[in-house]
Tab-separated table of C-alpha atoms in Angstrom:
chain	number	residue	atom	x	y	z
A	1	MET	CA	35.066	-19.321	15.865
A	2	THR	CA	37.409	-17.699	13.366
A	3	LYS	CA	36.745	-18.711	9.804
A	4	HIS	CA	39.922	-20.031	8.207
A	5	LEU	CA	40.691	-19.968	4.480
A	6	LEU	CA	43.341	-22.210	2.948
A	7	ILE	CA	44.483	-21.195	-0.548
A	8	LEU	CA	46.146	-23.998	-2.476
A	9	GLY	CA	48.440	-22.187	-4.900
A	10	ALA	CA	48.591	-18.626	-3.579
A	11	GLY	CA	49.822	-16.921	-6.742
A	12	PHE	CA	48.494	-13.739	-8.390
A	13	SER	CA	44.799	-14.641	-8.012
A	14	GLY	CA	45.251	-16.538	-4.751
A	15	LYS	CA	46.914	-13.579	-3.043
A	16	ALA	CA	44.087	-11.259	-4.140
A	17	ILE	CA	41.533	-13.725	-2.749
A	18	GLY	CA	43.495	-13.968	0.499
A	19	GLU	CA	43.557	-10.190	0.938
A	20	VAL	CA	39.773	-9.916	0.481
A	21	PHE	CA	39.054	-12.755	2.925
A	22	LYS	CA	41.475	-11.294	5.483
A	23	ALA	CA	39.653	-7.960	5.282
A	24	ALA	CA	36.417	-9.878	5.981
A	25	GLY	CA	37.850	-11.275	9.224
A	26	PHE	CA	39.211	-14.657	8.109
A	27	SER	CA	42.558	-16.089	9.088
A	28	VAL	CA	44.291	-17.102	5.835
A	29	SER	CA	47.001	-19.584	4.866
A	30	GLY	CA	48.386	-20.140	1.386
A	31	THR	CA	50.671	-22.669	-0.226
A	32	THR	CA	53.638	-21.876	-2.435
A	33	ARG	CA	56.173	-24.137	-4.113
A	34	SER	CA	59.236	-22.161	-3.054
A	35	PRO	CA	60.499	-20.911	0.321
A	36	GLU	CA	61.548	-17.673	-1.496
A	37	LYS	CA	57.926	-16.853	-2.348
A	38	ALA	CA	56.798	-17.582	1.203
A	39	GLU	CA	58.069	-14.171	2.346
A	40	SER	CA	55.745	-12.294	-0.037
A	41	LEU	CA	52.761	-14.179	1.418
A	42	HIS	CA	53.918	-13.430	4.944
A	43	ALA	CA	54.076	-9.717	4.068
A	44	LEU	CA	50.374	-9.821	3.107
A	45	GLY	CA	49.416	-11.477	6.393
A	46	ILE	CA	48.923	-14.858	4.682
A	47	ASN	CA	50.532	-17.745	6.585
A	48	PRO	CA	52.828	-19.469	4.039
A	49	ILE	CA	53.044	-23.265	3.698
A	50	VAL	CA	55.502	-24.830	1.243
A	51	PHE	CA	53.726	-27.487	-0.872
A	52	ASP	CA	55.218	-29.234	-3.897
A	53	GLY	CA	51.790	-30.154	-5.244
A	54	SER	CA	51.921	-33.799	-4.187
A	55	THR	CA	53.232	-34.496	-0.663
A	56	ILE	CA	50.955	-33.265	2.129
A	57	SER	CA	53.298	-32.233	4.949
A	58	ALA	CA	52.362	-32.258	8.639
A	59	ASP	CA	52.022	-28.442	8.481
A	60	LEU	CA	49.655	-28.605	5.519
A	61	ALA	CA	47.631	-31.466	7.052
A	62	ALA	CA	47.193	-29.440	10.257
A	63	ASP	CA	46.042	-26.399	8.281
A	64	MET	CA	43.609	-28.490	6.224
A	65	ALA	CA	42.157	-29.924	9.431
A	66	ARG	CA	41.139	-26.451	10.656
A	67	ALA	CA	40.109	-24.920	7.304
A	68	THR	CA	36.470	-23.846	7.058
A	69	HIS	CA	37.005	-22.595	3.492
A	70	VAL	CA	39.357	-23.676	0.718
A	71	VAL	CA	40.252	-22.181	-2.663
A	72	GLN	CA	42.103	-24.504	-5.038
A	73	SER	CA	44.204	-22.653	-7.617
A	74	ILE	CA	46.812	-25.298	-8.544
A	75	ALA	CA	46.581	-26.358	-12.198
A	76	PRO	CA	45.808	-30.069	-12.539
A	77	GLY	CA	48.475	-31.269	-14.999
A	78	LYS	CA	48.579	-34.750	-16.513
A	79	ASP	CA	48.136	-36.455	-13.135
A	80	GLY	CA	44.926	-34.572	-12.419
A	81	ASP	CA	43.952	-32.355	-9.510
A	82	PRO	CA	46.395	-32.784	-6.600
A	83	LEU	CA	43.554	-33.414	-4.141
A	84	PHE	CA	41.862	-36.104	-6.239
A	85	ARG	CA	44.781	-38.219	-7.418
A	86	ALA	CA	44.741	-41.986	-6.968
A	87	GLY	CA	45.952	-42.832	-3.483
A	88	SER	CA	45.221	-39.352	-2.062
A	89	PRO	CA	43.359	-39.326	1.276
A	90	ALA	CA	39.664	-38.426	0.981
A	91	LEU	CA	39.099	-34.673	1.041
A	92	SER	CA	36.359	-35.034	3.668
A	93	ALA	CA	38.884	-36.739	5.964
A	94	LEU	CA	41.578	-34.106	5.321
A	95	MET	CA	39.184	-31.167	5.812
A	96	PRO	CA	36.494	-32.164	8.337
A	97	LYS	CA	35.470	-28.551	9.126
A	98	LEU	CA	34.989	-27.485	5.506
A	99	GLU	CA	31.939	-25.275	4.829
A	100	TRP	CA	32.658	-23.984	1.294
A	101	ALA	CA	35.139	-24.662	-1.487
A	102	GLY	CA	36.114	-22.664	-4.560
A	103	TYR	CA	37.902	-24.135	-7.566
A	104	LEU	CA	39.644	-21.707	-9.941
A	105	SER	CA	39.121	-22.872	-13.512
A	106	THR	CA	39.209	-21.070	-16.848
A	107	VAL	CA	36.817	-19.947	-19.578
A	108	GLY	CA	39.078	-22.060	-21.833
A	109	VAL	CA	36.851	-25.043	-20.996
A	110	TYR	CA	34.255	-23.675	-23.437
A	111	GLY	CA	36.627	-23.955	-26.404
A	112	ASP	CA	35.990	-22.015	-29.601
A	113	HIS	CA	32.550	-20.552	-30.357
A	114	LYS	CA	33.548	-18.322	-33.288
A	115	GLY	CA	32.766	-15.142	-31.364
A	116	ALA	CA	29.316	-16.256	-30.095
A	117	TRP	CA	28.146	-15.693	-26.516
A	118	VAL	CA	28.570	-18.510	-23.983
A	119	ASP	CA	27.203	-18.886	-20.448
A	120	GLU	CA	27.403	-21.493	-17.693
A	121	GLU	CA	24.854	-23.714	-19.510
A	122	THR	CA	26.907	-23.858	-22.732
A	123	ALA	CA	28.224	-27.330	-23.582
A	124	LEU	CA	31.966	-27.631	-22.969
A	125	ASN	CA	34.273	-28.213	-25.903
A	126	PRO	CA	37.820	-27.877	-24.548
A	127	VAL	CA	40.471	-27.714	-27.269
A	128	SER	CA	43.839	-27.627	-25.475
A	129	ALA	CA	45.132	-30.407	-23.223
A	130	ARG	CA	45.226	-27.809	-20.426
A	131	SER	CA	41.492	-27.185	-20.736
A	132	VAL	CA	40.657	-30.905	-20.965
A	133	GLU	CA	42.484	-31.395	-17.655
A	134	ARG	CA	40.558	-28.463	-16.174
A	135	VAL	CA	37.191	-30.024	-17.099
A	136	GLU	CA	38.191	-33.259	-15.373
A	137	ALA	CA	39.255	-31.330	-12.252
A	138	GLU	CA	36.025	-29.273	-12.276
A	139	ASN	CA	34.038	-32.511	-12.381
A	140	HIS	CA	35.949	-33.950	-9.405
A	141	TRP	CA	35.249	-30.833	-7.324
A	142	LEU	CA	31.570	-30.655	-8.298
A	143	ALA	CA	31.134	-34.382	-7.547
A	144	PHE	CA	32.747	-33.849	-4.132
A	145	GLY	CA	30.239	-31.054	-3.486
A	146	GLU	CA	27.321	-33.283	-4.461
A	147	ALA	CA	28.525	-36.172	-2.306
A	148	SER	CA	29.400	-34.076	0.759
A	149	GLY	CA	26.572	-31.531	0.663
A	150	ILE	CA	29.209	-28.762	0.857
A	151	PRO	CA	28.751	-25.874	-1.622
A	152	VAL	CA	31.551	-26.086	-4.198
A	153	ALA	CA	31.835	-23.151	-6.609
A	154	VAL	CA	33.756	-23.510	-9.859
A	155	LEU	CA	35.030	-20.064	-10.850
A	156	ARG	CA	35.724	-19.948	-14.598
A	157	LEU	CA	38.161	-17.055	-14.957
A	158	ALA	CA	38.751	-14.910	-18.036
A	159	GLY	CA	42.166	-13.368	-18.824
A	160	ILE	CA	43.531	-12.099	-15.503
A	161	TYR	CA	45.203	-8.716	-15.034
A	162	GLY	CA	45.692	-6.197	-12.254
A	163	PRO	CA	48.378	-4.296	-10.347
A	164	GLY	CA	51.794	-5.216	-11.771
A	165	ARG	CA	50.349	-7.334	-14.595
A	166	ASN	CA	48.575	-5.216	-17.196
A	167	ALA	CA	48.718	-3.474	-20.568
A	168	LEU	CA	49.931	-0.166	-19.055
A	169	ARG	CA	53.066	-1.837	-17.812
A	170	ASN	CA	53.541	-3.738	-21.081
A	171	VAL	CA	53.317	-0.482	-23.058
A	172	GLU	CA	55.821	1.252	-20.803
A	173	GLU	CA	58.256	-1.664	-20.969
A	174	GLY	CA	57.933	-1.898	-24.754
A	175	SER	CA	56.596	-5.483	-24.651
A	176	ALA	CA	52.998	-4.677	-25.727
A	177	ARG	CA	51.986	-5.998	-29.153
A	178	ARG	CA	48.897	-5.304	-31.207
A	179	LEU	CA	48.182	-8.678	-32.792
A	180	ILE	CA	45.385	-8.335	-35.313
A	181	LYS	CA	43.198	-11.376	-35.986
A	182	LYS	CA	39.930	-10.662	-37.750
A	183	ASP	CA	36.886	-10.616	-35.414
A	184	GLN	CA	38.930	-11.976	-32.454
A	185	VAL	CA	37.660	-11.012	-28.994
A	186	PHE	CA	38.623	-11.917	-25.436
A	187	ASN	CA	37.100	-11.341	-22.027
A	188	ARG	CA	39.286	-10.299	-19.126
A	189	ILE	CA	38.949	-9.924	-15.371
A	190	ARG	CA	40.615	-7.626	-12.853
A	191	VAL	CA	42.213	-9.686	-10.088
A	192	GLU	CA	40.436	-7.778	-7.290
A	193	ASP	CA	37.087	-8.845	-8.780
A	194	ILE	CA	38.229	-12.475	-8.553
A	195	GLY	CA	38.810	-11.929	-4.839
A	196	GLY	CA	35.487	-10.147	-4.418
A	197	SER	CA	33.508	-12.785	-6.282
A	198	ALA	CA	35.079	-15.637	-4.281
A	199	LEU	CA	34.119	-13.931	-1.007
A	200	PHE	CA	30.605	-13.196	-2.347
A	201	LEU	CA	30.044	-16.832	-3.350
A	202	SER	CA	31.352	-18.124	-0.016
A	203	GLU	CA	29.318	-15.693	2.107
A	204	ASN	CA	26.174	-16.711	0.235
A	205	ARG	CA	27.111	-20.408	0.383
A	206	LEU	CA	26.788	-20.654	-3.376
A	207	GLY	CA	28.066	-23.658	-5.296
A	208	GLY	CA	27.926	-24.602	-8.979
A	209	VAL	CA	29.585	-23.014	-11.980
A	210	TRP	CA	30.195	-19.253	-12.305
A	211	ASN	CA	31.802	-17.199	-15.065
A	212	ILE	CA	34.108	-14.608	-13.489
A	213	THR	CA	34.603	-12.119	-16.272
A	214	ASP	CA	34.090	-8.480	-17.197
A	215	ASP	CA	31.099	-7.046	-19.060
A	216	GLU	CA	32.866	-6.339	-22.290
A	217	PRO	CA	34.590	-8.883	-24.525
A	218	GLY	CA	36.691	-6.968	-27.016
A	219	PRO	CA	39.610	-7.121	-29.469
A	220	PRO	CA	42.920	-7.425	-27.578
A	221	GLN	CA	44.532	-4.689	-29.709
A	222	ASP	CA	41.961	-2.177	-28.398
A	223	VAL	CA	43.208	-2.737	-24.851
A	224	VAL	CA	46.786	-2.002	-25.940
A	225	ALA	CA	45.674	1.160	-27.757
A	226	GLU	CA	43.801	2.391	-24.659
A	227	ALA	CA	46.823	1.674	-22.454
A	228	ALA	CA	49.101	3.619	-24.826
A	229	ARG	CA	46.655	6.539	-24.787
A	230	LEU	CA	46.549	6.604	-20.978
A	231	MET	CA	50.362	6.422	-20.786
A	232	ASP	CA	50.734	9.109	-23.460
A	233	LEU	CA	52.991	6.768	-25.433
A	234	PRO	CA	52.875	5.762	-29.113
A	235	THR	CA	50.435	2.999	-30.004
A	236	PRO	CA	52.467	-0.089	-30.982
A	237	PRO	CA	52.193	-1.031	-34.668
A	238	ASP	CA	49.665	-3.603	-35.890
A	239	ILE	CA	51.047	-7.116	-36.420
A	240	PRO	CA	48.977	-9.517	-38.545
A	241	PHE	CA	48.326	-12.665	-36.492
A	242	GLU	CA	49.560	-14.904	-39.318
A	243	ALA	CA	52.965	-13.186	-39.315
A	244	ALA	CA	53.419	-13.082	-35.529
A	245	GLU	CA	55.995	-15.193	-33.729
A	246	LEU	CA	54.063	-16.764	-30.845
A	247	SER	CA	54.644	-19.522	-28.330
A	248	PRO	CA	52.394	-22.568	-28.808
A	249	MET	CA	50.453	-21.540	-25.679
A	250	ALA	CA	49.883	-17.970	-26.909
A	251	ARG	CA	48.818	-19.270	-30.322
A	252	SER	CA	46.341	-21.666	-28.685
A	253	PHE	CA	44.623	-18.724	-26.917
A	254	TYR	CA	43.933	-17.160	-30.304
A	255	GLY	CA	42.432	-20.450	-31.495
A	256	GLU	CA	39.447	-19.791	-29.218
A	257	ASN	CA	37.043	-16.930	-29.891
A	258	LYS	CA	33.992	-16.349	-27.705
A	259	ARG	CA	32.078	-13.782	-25.688
A	260	VAL	CA	31.625	-14.952	-22.097
A	261	SER	CA	28.542	-13.801	-20.149
A	262	ASN	CA	28.698	-12.827	-16.463
A	263	ALA	CA	24.889	-12.405	-16.225
A	264	LYS	CA	24.450	-15.289	-13.753
A	265	LEU	CA	26.854	-13.769	-11.201
A	266	LYS	CA	25.305	-10.310	-11.537
A	267	ALA	CA	21.783	-11.763	-11.184
A	268	ALA	CA	22.926	-13.401	-7.920
A	269	GLY	CA	23.757	-9.902	-6.632
A	270	PHE	CA	27.483	-9.453	-7.226
A	271	GLY	CA	28.660	-5.997	-8.273
A	272	PHE	CA	31.903	-5.764	-10.243
A	273	ARG	CA	34.305	-3.009	-9.180
A	274	PHE	CA	35.960	-3.093	-12.620
A	275	PRO	CA	33.297	-3.989	-15.213
A	276	ASN	CA	35.353	-2.992	-18.282
A	277	TYR	CA	38.975	-2.522	-19.241
A	278	ARG	CA	38.745	1.227	-19.915
A	279	GLN	CA	37.507	2.100	-16.431
A	280	SER	CA	39.913	-0.418	-14.894
A	281	LEU	CA	43.020	0.790	-16.748
A	282	ALA	CA	42.100	4.389	-15.903
A	283	GLU	CA	41.903	3.452	-12.199
A	284	LEU	CA	45.241	1.598	-12.332
A	285	LYS	CA	46.876	4.618	-13.960
A	286	ALA	CA	45.310	7.214	-11.639
A	287	SER	CA	46.126	5.229	-8.488
A	288	GLY	CA	49.678	4.411	-9.597
A	289	ARG	CA	48.984	0.764	-8.780
A	290	TRP	CA	49.649	-0.357	-12.348
A	291	ARG	CA	53.305	-0.822	-11.406
A	292	GLY	CA	52.320	-3.421	-8.799
């Protein structure tokens, strides 16, 4: 029997997951909100299904009924996770063949730890409304796993980048900024490693919480400087954080400072292809894939 993966919200990360599962022999479907984006999924060999995030169409219901694996990447919003809203059919009824589920969350659920290390055992202290909603959605998925006996993995993702979305491109386009906030660090994750880790967790039938992040939390301005060096372009000037014009969302990211450990995933046997930003940016530049 062919294993079938359904990706709910096949955006940047979802597409990367779909490509990895396809290479492993799965058939793959993915939802998108717009018919225009459906073509890009089709081009990757991912069967597109238009889903507005609330109404389960006959097409989507049929795909859910045959899915052996699901990855949920749709942000919850104020109404909660789309699969656990009041009045939604039970997930076990919608997906009777399900063997493994992955929920894409964020390291934002940890909140601010003033630069200290956090791991999957660290108490959650979400600051933004977005992260509070994520914790609630994580809990719904983990409770479903407990009740059903199906392994449900929560993948807490660091800052995502990869082909077409990276500091090399920002430097070339003149949009890169070196915001300087004392002692600020971030983790990041190359999108292909999100795909690889999802396949690894599913193949090993692993549930529970997993940090999906690189080895090396570091100051964001260092990434910009490395990208400029690789592109042989001038390093953008330093901008003090206090003086920077930022959207409320961008400012909220800088309100959280932590170093996120990936030791649990590595101890389980997963090997990162892109363990740090220097090696990863160098590969993007050398391969030409930085343009996307």
